[in-house]
Tab-separated table of C-alpha atoms and ligand atoms in Angstrom:
chain	number	residue	atom	x	y	z
A	1	MET	CA	54.731	3.010	99.604
A	2	GLY	CA	54.563	6.550	98.263
A	3	SER	CA	55.874	9.578	100.145
A	4	LEU	CA	54.466	13.074	100.185
A	5	GLY	CA	56.988	15.773	101.131
A	6	VAL	CA	55.045	18.587	102.796
A	7	ALA	CA	57.828	20.380	104.673
A	8	TYR	CA	56.822	23.966	103.903
A	9	LEU	CA	53.071	23.472	103.504
A	10	SER	CA	50.353	24.820	105.787
A	11	GLY	CA	48.115	22.438	107.731
A	12	ASP	CA	45.179	23.051	105.359
A	13	ARG	CA	47.299	22.379	102.293
A	14	ILE	CA	48.734	19.197	103.857
A	15	ALA	CA	45.228	17.876	104.558
A	16	GLN	CA	44.151	18.758	101.024
A	17	ASP	CA	47.238	17.082	99.464
A	18	ILE	CA	46.750	13.903	101.507
A	19	ARG	CA	43.104	13.701	100.449
A	20	GLN	CA	43.992	14.343	96.814
A	21	THR	CA	46.755	11.722	96.869
A	22	ARG	CA	44.387	9.181	98.397
A	23	ALA	CA	41.769	9.948	95.738
A	24	LEU	CA	44.299	9.677	92.895
A	25	CYS	CA	45.634	6.381	94.230
A	26	ALA	CA	42.281	4.880	95.204
A	27	GLY	CA	42.335	1.136	94.789
A	28	VAL	CA	45.955	0.887	93.625
A	29	ALA	CA	48.330	2.254	96.215
A	30	GLY	CA	49.727	0.844	99.422
A	31	PRO	CA	50.407	2.878	102.539
A	32	LEU	CA	51.103	6.615	102.400
A	33	ASN	CA	54.072	8.286	104.088
A	34	VAL	CA	53.884	11.997	104.846
A	35	ASN	CA	57.241	13.655	105.425
A	36	LEU	CA	57.898	16.737	107.563
A	37	PHE	CA	61.037	18.737	108.334
A	38	MET	CA	62.094	19.344	111.941
A	39	PHE	CA	62.756	23.080	111.795
A	40	PRO	CA	65.102	24.658	114.355
A	41	PRO	CA	63.645	26.816	117.149
A	42	ALA	CA	62.896	30.398	116.042
A	43	PHE	CA	65.951	32.674	115.809
A	44	ARG	CA	66.815	36.183	114.638
A	45	VAL	CA	69.243	36.995	111.861
A	46	ASP	CA	71.739	39.712	112.555
A	47	ALA	CA	70.884	42.815	110.416
A	48	GLU	CA	74.332	42.982	108.814
A	49	ARG	CA	74.186	39.332	107.732
A	50	ALA	CA	70.687	39.771	106.346
A	51	THR	CA	71.816	42.795	104.321
A	52	ALA	CA	74.785	40.869	102.880
A	53	ALA	CA	72.563	37.911	101.936
A	54	GLU	CA	70.022	40.237	100.322
A	55	ALA	CA	72.765	42.074	98.426
A	56	ALA	CA	74.087	38.783	97.018
A	57	LEU	CA	70.625	37.978	95.628
A	58	ALA	CA	69.840	41.467	94.268
A	59	PRO	CA	71.674	41.115	90.903
A	60	ILE	CA	69.973	37.755	90.280
A	61	ALA	CA	66.567	39.275	91.016
A	62	GLN	CA	67.343	42.124	88.631
A	63	ARG	CA	68.225	39.658	85.858
A	64	LEU	CA	64.897	37.899	86.439
A	65	GLY	CA	63.036	41.218	86.427
A	66	ILE	CA	61.672	40.924	89.969
A	67	ALA	CA	62.039	43.033	93.125
A	68	ALA	CA	65.183	42.480	95.182
A	69	PRO	CA	64.321	39.886	97.881
A	70	LYS	CA	63.992	41.034	101.493
A	71	LEU	CA	64.216	38.593	104.378
A	72	PRO	CA	60.704	38.255	105.869
A	73	GLY	CA	60.719	39.115	109.579
A	74	ASN	CA	59.097	35.855	110.639
A	75	ALA	CA	56.896	32.991	109.400
A	76	TRP	CA	59.722	31.224	107.583
A	77	HIS	CA	57.702	28.016	107.819
A	78	PRO	CA	54.315	26.887	109.171
A	79	PRO	CA	54.251	25.838	112.852
A	80	LEU	CA	54.787	22.103	113.427
A	81	ALA	CA	51.629	21.929	115.593
A	82	GLU	CA	49.513	23.202	112.688
A	83	GLN	CA	51.089	20.712	110.279
A	84	LEU	CA	50.564	17.890	112.758
A	85	ASP	CA	46.852	18.731	113.154
A	86	ALA	CA	46.466	17.777	109.491
A	87	ILE	CA	48.328	14.513	110.123
A	88	TRP	CA	46.139	13.652	113.133
A	89	SER	CA	42.975	14.297	111.144
A	90	GLU	CA	44.035	12.623	107.876
A	91	ARG	CA	46.010	9.760	109.455
A	92	PRO	CA	48.522	8.652	106.830
A	93	GLU	CA	49.918	5.200	107.606
A	94	VAL	CA	53.431	6.609	108.110
A	95	LEU	CA	54.771	9.938	109.382
A	96	SER	CA	58.466	10.604	108.716
A	97	PHE	CA	60.813	13.370	109.787
A	98	HIS	CA	63.941	14.882	108.252
A	99	PHE	CA	66.564	16.970	110.179
A	100	GLY	CA	66.075	15.442	113.600
A	101	LEU	CA	63.738	13.882	116.104
A	102	PRO	CA	60.186	15.040	116.688
A	103	PRO	CA	59.159	15.650	120.335
A	104	GLN	CA	58.324	12.456	122.278
A	105	ASP	CA	54.644	13.341	122.605
A	106	VAL	CA	54.402	13.457	118.795
A	107	ILE	CA	55.719	9.908	118.530
A	108	HIS	CA	53.283	8.773	121.230
A	109	ARG	CA	50.301	10.499	119.595
A	110	ALA	CA	51.187	8.939	116.233
A	111	HIS	CA	51.392	5.505	117.833
A	112	ASP	CA	48.067	6.013	119.636
A	113	LEU	CA	46.496	6.707	116.233
A	114	GLY	CA	48.163	3.700	114.604
A	115	ILE	CA	50.595	5.835	112.573
A	116	ALA	CA	54.150	4.469	112.202
A	117	VAL	CA	56.998	6.959	112.706
A	118	ALA	CA	60.272	7.126	110.783
A	119	VAL	CA	63.254	9.489	111.001
A	120	THR	CA	66.201	10.000	108.638
A	121	ALA	CA	69.700	9.084	109.855
A	122	THR	CA	72.912	10.026	108.047
A	123	SER	CA	75.253	8.560	110.686
A	124	PRO	CA	75.366	5.581	113.089
A	125	HIS	CA	75.039	8.022	116.012
A	126	ASP	CA	71.796	9.502	114.674
A	127	ALA	CA	70.464	5.997	113.924
A	128	SER	CA	70.926	4.951	117.588
A	129	THR	CA	69.271	8.162	118.790
A	130	ILE	CA	66.283	7.517	116.524
A	131	GLU	CA	65.854	3.947	117.738
A	132	ALA	CA	66.133	5.011	121.394
A	133	ALA	CA	63.400	7.615	120.822
A	134	GLY	CA	60.942	4.900	119.812
A	135	ALA	CA	60.716	5.372	116.042
A	136	ASP	CA	59.387	2.383	114.109
A	137	PHE	CA	61.978	2.501	111.351
A	138	ILE	CA	65.009	4.435	110.203
A	139	VAL	CA	65.709	5.908	106.780
A	140	ALA	CA	69.481	5.521	106.306
A	141	GLN	CA	70.400	8.298	103.890
A	142	GLY	CA	73.762	7.900	102.181
A	143	ILE	CA	75.972	10.633	100.808
A	144	GLU	CA	74.747	9.934	97.246
A	145	ALA	CA	71.200	11.103	98.011
A	146	GLY	CA	69.597	14.002	96.181
A	147	GLY	CA	67.863	16.822	98.035
A	148	HIS	CA	68.459	17.884	101.617
A	149	ARG	CA	70.809	15.857	103.756
A	150	GLY	CA	68.937	14.881	106.896
A	151	GLU	CA	71.757	15.554	109.353
A	152	PHE	CA	70.614	16.254	112.916
A	153	GLU	CA	73.472	18.688	113.489
A	154	MET	CA	74.358	20.497	110.322
A	155	SER	CA	78.049	20.255	109.495
A	156	GLY	CA	79.967	23.447	108.730
A	157	ASP	CA	81.764	21.957	105.749
A	158	ALA	CA	80.090	20.250	102.794
A	159	PRO	CA	79.001	16.787	103.974
A	160	ASP	CA	81.357	13.867	103.466
A	161	GLY	CA	79.534	10.901	105.010
A	162	LEU	CA	78.981	7.208	104.408
A	163	THR	CA	77.434	5.838	101.238
A	164	CYS	CA	73.985	4.301	101.544
A	165	VAL	CA	75.240	0.689	101.637
A	166	ALA	CA	78.148	1.538	103.982
A	167	LEU	CA	75.749	3.289	106.364
A	168	VAL	CA	73.350	0.323	106.423
A	169	GLU	CA	76.276	-2.033	107.062
A	170	ALA	CA	77.563	0.229	109.839
A	171	ILE	CA	74.268	0.341	111.724
A	172	ARG	CA	72.558	-3.003	111.065
A	173	LYS	CA	74.235	-4.860	113.956
A	174	ASP	CA	73.205	-2.298	116.583
A	175	ILE	CA	69.770	-1.386	115.270
A	176	ARG	CA	66.773	-3.663	115.789
A	177	VAL	CA	64.106	-1.621	113.971
A	178	PRO	CA	63.886	-1.960	110.169
A	179	ILE	CA	66.259	0.161	108.090
A	180	VAL	CA	65.217	1.760	104.809
A	181	ALA	CA	68.212	2.408	102.563
A	182	ALA	CA	68.278	5.670	100.561
A	183	GLY	CA	70.828	7.261	98.247
A	184	GLY	CA	72.036	6.480	94.749
A	185	LEU	CA	69.661	3.548	94.145
A	186	MET	CA	68.615	3.687	90.499
A	187	ASP	CA	67.803	0.135	89.375
A	188	GLY	CA	66.829	-3.289	90.674
A	189	ALA	CA	70.457	-4.390	91.047
A	190	ASP	CA	71.117	-1.407	93.351
A	191	ILE	CA	68.012	-2.271	95.366
A	192	ALA	CA	69.123	-5.916	95.657
A	193	ARG	CA	72.561	-4.771	96.892
A	194	ALA	CA	71.001	-2.493	99.518
A	195	LEU	CA	68.692	-5.286	100.725
A	196	ALA	CA	71.627	-7.726	100.869
A	197	SER	CA	73.534	-5.227	103.027
A	198	GLY	CA	70.814	-5.461	105.676
A	199	ALA	CA	68.127	-2.982	104.656
A	200	ALA	CA	64.493	-4.061	104.983
A	201	ALA	CA	63.407	-1.746	102.172
A	202	THR	CA	64.738	1.023	99.937
A	203	GLN	CA	63.759	4.604	99.145
A	204	LEU	CA	64.364	6.131	95.708
A	205	GLY	CA	64.137	9.821	94.814
A	206	THR	CA	66.273	10.785	91.828
A	207	ALA	CA	65.198	7.718	89.817
A	208	PHE	CA	61.655	9.199	89.617
A	209	LEU	CA	62.487	12.810	88.733
A	210	LEU	CA	61.869	12.386	84.984
A	211	CYS	CA	58.613	10.452	85.378
A	212	PRO	CA	55.812	12.455	83.724
A	213	GLU	CA	53.946	12.255	87.045
A	214	ALA	CA	56.734	14.049	88.951
A	215	GLY	CA	56.320	17.707	89.939
A	216	THR	CA	59.689	18.533	88.355
A	217	THR	CA	59.419	21.729	86.229
A	218	ALA	CA	60.113	21.558	82.463
A	219	SER	CA	63.394	23.473	82.714
A	220	TYR	CA	64.571	21.360	85.688
A	221	ARG	CA	63.782	18.225	83.648
A	222	ALA	CA	65.746	19.572	80.700
A	223	LEU	CA	68.761	20.220	82.931
A	224	LEU	CA	68.519	16.724	84.441
A	225	ARG	CA	68.302	15.097	80.987
A	226	ARG	CA	71.186	17.117	79.646
A	227	THR	CA	73.389	16.499	82.685
A	228	ALA	CA	72.610	12.774	82.640
A	229	GLN	CA	73.524	12.547	78.949
A	230	LEU	CA	76.513	14.867	78.715
A	231	GLN	CA	77.762	14.622	82.296
A	232	ASP	CA	79.054	18.141	81.828
A	233	ARG	CA	78.042	19.373	85.293
A	234	THR	CA	78.715	18.166	88.774
A	235	VAL	CA	76.098	17.114	91.271
A	236	ARG	CA	77.148	18.599	94.580
A	237	PHE	CA	76.089	19.938	97.959
A	238	THR	CA	75.166	23.561	98.423
A	239	ARG	CA	73.725	25.744	101.171
A	240	ALA	CA	72.811	28.479	98.693
A	241	PHE	CA	69.081	27.780	98.409
A	242	SER	CA	67.905	26.981	101.930
A	243	GLY	CA	70.857	27.402	104.282
A	244	ARG	CA	71.077	23.633	104.845
A	245	TRP	CA	73.219	21.269	102.836
A	246	ALA	CA	71.312	19.820	99.913
A	247	GLN	CA	72.538	18.036	96.794
A	248	GLY	CA	71.688	18.999	93.238
A	249	VAL	CA	72.969	19.782	89.770
A	250	GLU	CA	75.358	22.718	89.920
A	251	ASN	CA	73.902	25.878	88.379
A	252	SER	CA	74.556	29.645	88.237
A	253	PHE	CA	72.673	30.327	91.480
A	254	MET	CA	74.800	27.814	93.404
A	255	ARG	CA	78.056	29.133	91.956
A	256	SER	CA	77.157	32.738	92.559
A	257	ILE	CA	75.847	32.453	96.151
A	258	ASP	CA	78.409	29.864	97.277
A	259	SER	CA	81.216	32.172	96.121
A	260	THR	CA	79.872	35.010	98.317
A	261	ALA	CA	79.444	32.730	101.379
A	262	THR	CA	76.451	34.855	102.421
A	263	ALA	CA	73.795	32.113	102.710
A	264	LEU	CA	71.794	32.617	105.920
A	265	PRO	CA	71.110	29.779	108.368
A	266	PHE	CA	68.251	27.399	107.496
A	267	PRO	CA	65.393	28.152	107.030
A	268	ALA	CA	66.031	31.911	106.715
A	269	GLN	CA	67.887	31.463	103.409
A	270	ASN	CA	64.988	29.403	102.086
A	271	ALA	CA	62.571	32.221	102.933
A	272	LEU	CA	64.894	34.779	101.353
A	273	SER	CA	65.449	32.880	98.099
A	274	GLY	CA	61.784	31.929	97.582
A	275	THR	CA	60.781	34.672	95.109
A	276	ILE	CA	63.878	33.997	92.985
A	277	ARG	CA	63.178	30.259	92.786
A	278	ALA	CA	59.522	30.884	91.925
A	279	ALA	CA	60.339	33.456	89.207
A	280	ALA	CA	63.009	31.170	87.722
A	281	ALA	CA	60.534	28.275	87.560
A	282	GLN	CA	57.993	30.519	85.824
A	283	GLN	CA	60.578	31.791	83.349
A	284	HIS	CA	61.863	28.281	82.504
A	285	ASP	CA	65.240	29.176	83.929
A	286	ALA	CA	66.923	26.136	85.500
A	287	GLU	CA	69.969	28.213	86.457
A	288	HIS	CA	68.157	29.797	89.392
A	289	GLN	CA	65.964	26.954	90.688
A	290	SER	CA	67.005	24.270	93.136
A	291	CYS	CA	67.552	21.329	90.770
A	292	TRP	CA	67.949	18.618	93.421
A	293	SER	CA	69.496	15.388	92.241
A	294	GLY	CA	71.456	12.470	93.602
A	295	ARG	CA	74.934	11.499	92.481
A	296	GLU	CA	73.760	8.622	90.249
A	297	LEU	CA	71.792	10.940	87.960
A	298	ARG	CA	73.562	9.640	84.852
A	299	ARG	CA	71.602	6.356	85.254
A	300	ILE	CA	68.155	8.004	85.364
A	301	ARG	CA	65.446	6.527	83.091
A	302	GLU	CA	62.607	8.515	81.625
A	303	LEU	CA	59.530	6.340	82.054
A	304	PRO	CA	56.017	6.662	83.452
A	305	ALA	CA	56.083	5.826	87.169
A	306	GLU	CA	54.137	2.600	86.742
A	307	GLN	CA	56.554	1.304	84.097
A	308	LEU	CA	59.549	2.338	86.158
A	309	MET	CA	58.149	0.450	89.157
A	310	GLN	CA	57.603	-2.634	86.985
A	311	ARG	CA	61.173	-2.439	85.643
A	312	LEU	CA	62.590	-2.054	89.145
A	313	ALA	CA	60.601	-5.069	90.337
A	314	ALA	CA	61.691	-7.214	87.372
A	315	GLU	CA	65.355	-6.243	87.815
A	316	LEU	CA	65.164	-6.882	91.532
A	317	ALA	CA	63.710	-10.346	90.895
A	318	GLN	CA	66.676	-11.065	88.593
A	319	HIS	CA	69.234	-10.027	91.172
A	320	ARG	CA	67.904	-11.655	94.321
B	1	FMN	C1	63.791	16.421	94.450
B	1	FMN	C2	63.995	15.762	95.791
B	1	FMN	C3	63.259	16.206	96.878
B	1	FMN	C4	63.421	15.596	98.135
B	1	FMN	N1	62.671	16.040	99.199
B	1	FMN	C5	62.772	15.391	100.384
B	1	FMN	C6	61.934	15.745	101.480
B	1	FMN	O1	61.114	16.661	101.397
B	1	FMN	N2	62.069	15.042	102.637
B	1	FMN	C7	62.969	13.994	102.767
B	1	FMN	O2	63.035	13.373	103.824
B	1	FMN	N3	63.787	13.671	101.765
B	1	FMN	C8	63.695	14.323	100.584
B	1	FMN	N4	64.514	13.953	99.545
B	1	FMN	C9	65.523	12.910	99.766
B	1	FMN	C10	64.931	11.533	99.573
B	1	FMN	O3	64.085	11.244	100.641
B	1	FMN	C11	66.015	10.440	99.523
B	1	FMN	O4	66.834	10.487	100.657
B	1	FMN	C12	66.880	10.557	98.299
B	1	FMN	O5	66.152	10.949	97.165
B	1	FMN	C13	67.561	9.225	98.038
B	1	FMN	O6	68.621	9.370	97.151
B	1	FMN	P1	68.462	9.404	95.554
B	1	FMN	O7	67.953	10.791	95.249
B	1	FMN	O8	69.852	9.190	95.084
B	1	FMN	O9	67.490	8.328	95.182
B	1	FMN	C14	64.371	14.540	98.291
B	1	FMN	C15	65.111	14.113	97.179
B	1	FMN	C16	64.943	14.699	95.936
B	1	FMN	C17	65.754	14.193	94.776
C-alpha cells in the first residue's frame, strides 16, 4: 500500500493528488492511504514570542536573499473539514492520522464510506486510546522513525521513546486490531523481525528517500547520500522547523534555531519558517531545509522504487 502525506494541502490539491496518484498507479497498485495531521485548536502567539522567533530567522533569510519572515496572523493550515471533503469525494481505501485522534464522527463517516481508519501511536497509552476510538489499525511508530513523531501530547524534551520492535512487543498483548510497525526498517530482515514481534505489516519511510520517484530535492538527496556514506552528522530530533518534534539530519538551521530556543508552538513555527525552507530548496541549500530522516539512514539504498520493493520482498522471503 502506498501513502500520500497531504498534511498541509488544501482540499482541492488533495483531491487532485489522489486522482493523479490513482492515474499513475493504474493497474499496478494496491490500496491507497491518505495521511492527515491532527492540528491543535486555533491559538494566538504572544507578540513578544513571535518577535523573538522572527528575529532568530532574520539572519538566515538575509543569507538566502529573501525578506525576513513574519508570522502570518492566521491560516497556518487548511481546515480539517475542507481536507476531509476531498477524502469523502475521492474515497481512498485508507485514511490515517498523525498527532492524535480524529473526531468520532470522522471515523464513523469513513466507515460508512468503506474507508479504513488508522492512527499513529508512539506509546502503549496512545495505542489503547486509538483502539478504543474504533480505528481499524494502529501505526506503531518507534523512536528511530524519520519525520514528525506522532505523539498525541508533545513532550517538552526531545523524545526518548520505545524502538519500533519494543513498542510492538509492548502493545501486542492488549491490542486486538492489526499493528503496523514503523521506524528504522530498512531491509527485508528488519521487516521479518518486526513481523515476528507481532506486527501485521510494516511501514517504511527513510528507505525510499533516495528512490528517483521520491519528492526529495536534489540538495536533500546529496545530504542524505553524504551522511549515509560518511556518517559525519547526527540524525536527531528538532522543533526548529515546525514547532513539533521531528527527526532529520542535523543542519545549520537546526543548530541555529535550537540554540536560540525560540521555535514557536506547532504549527505556528511551520508557517513562520515556510519561506526559508522554500528558498533553500530553490537555491539547492540543504542547510536550511527540513532534511527528515530516520536513524538507520546509513543503510539506505539508492534504487528505483520497484527494484527496492522487489529486493525487500526477496530479503523478507529469505528471513521468514
Ligand atoms: C520525509 C518523511 C516524511 C514523513 N511524513 C509523514 C507524514 O506526513 N505523516 C506521517 O504520518 N508520517 C510521516 N513520516 C513518518 C513515516 O510515516 C514513518 O513513521 C517513518 O518514516 C518510519 O521510520 P523510517 O523513516 O525509519 O522508515 C515521514 C517520514 C519521512 C522520512
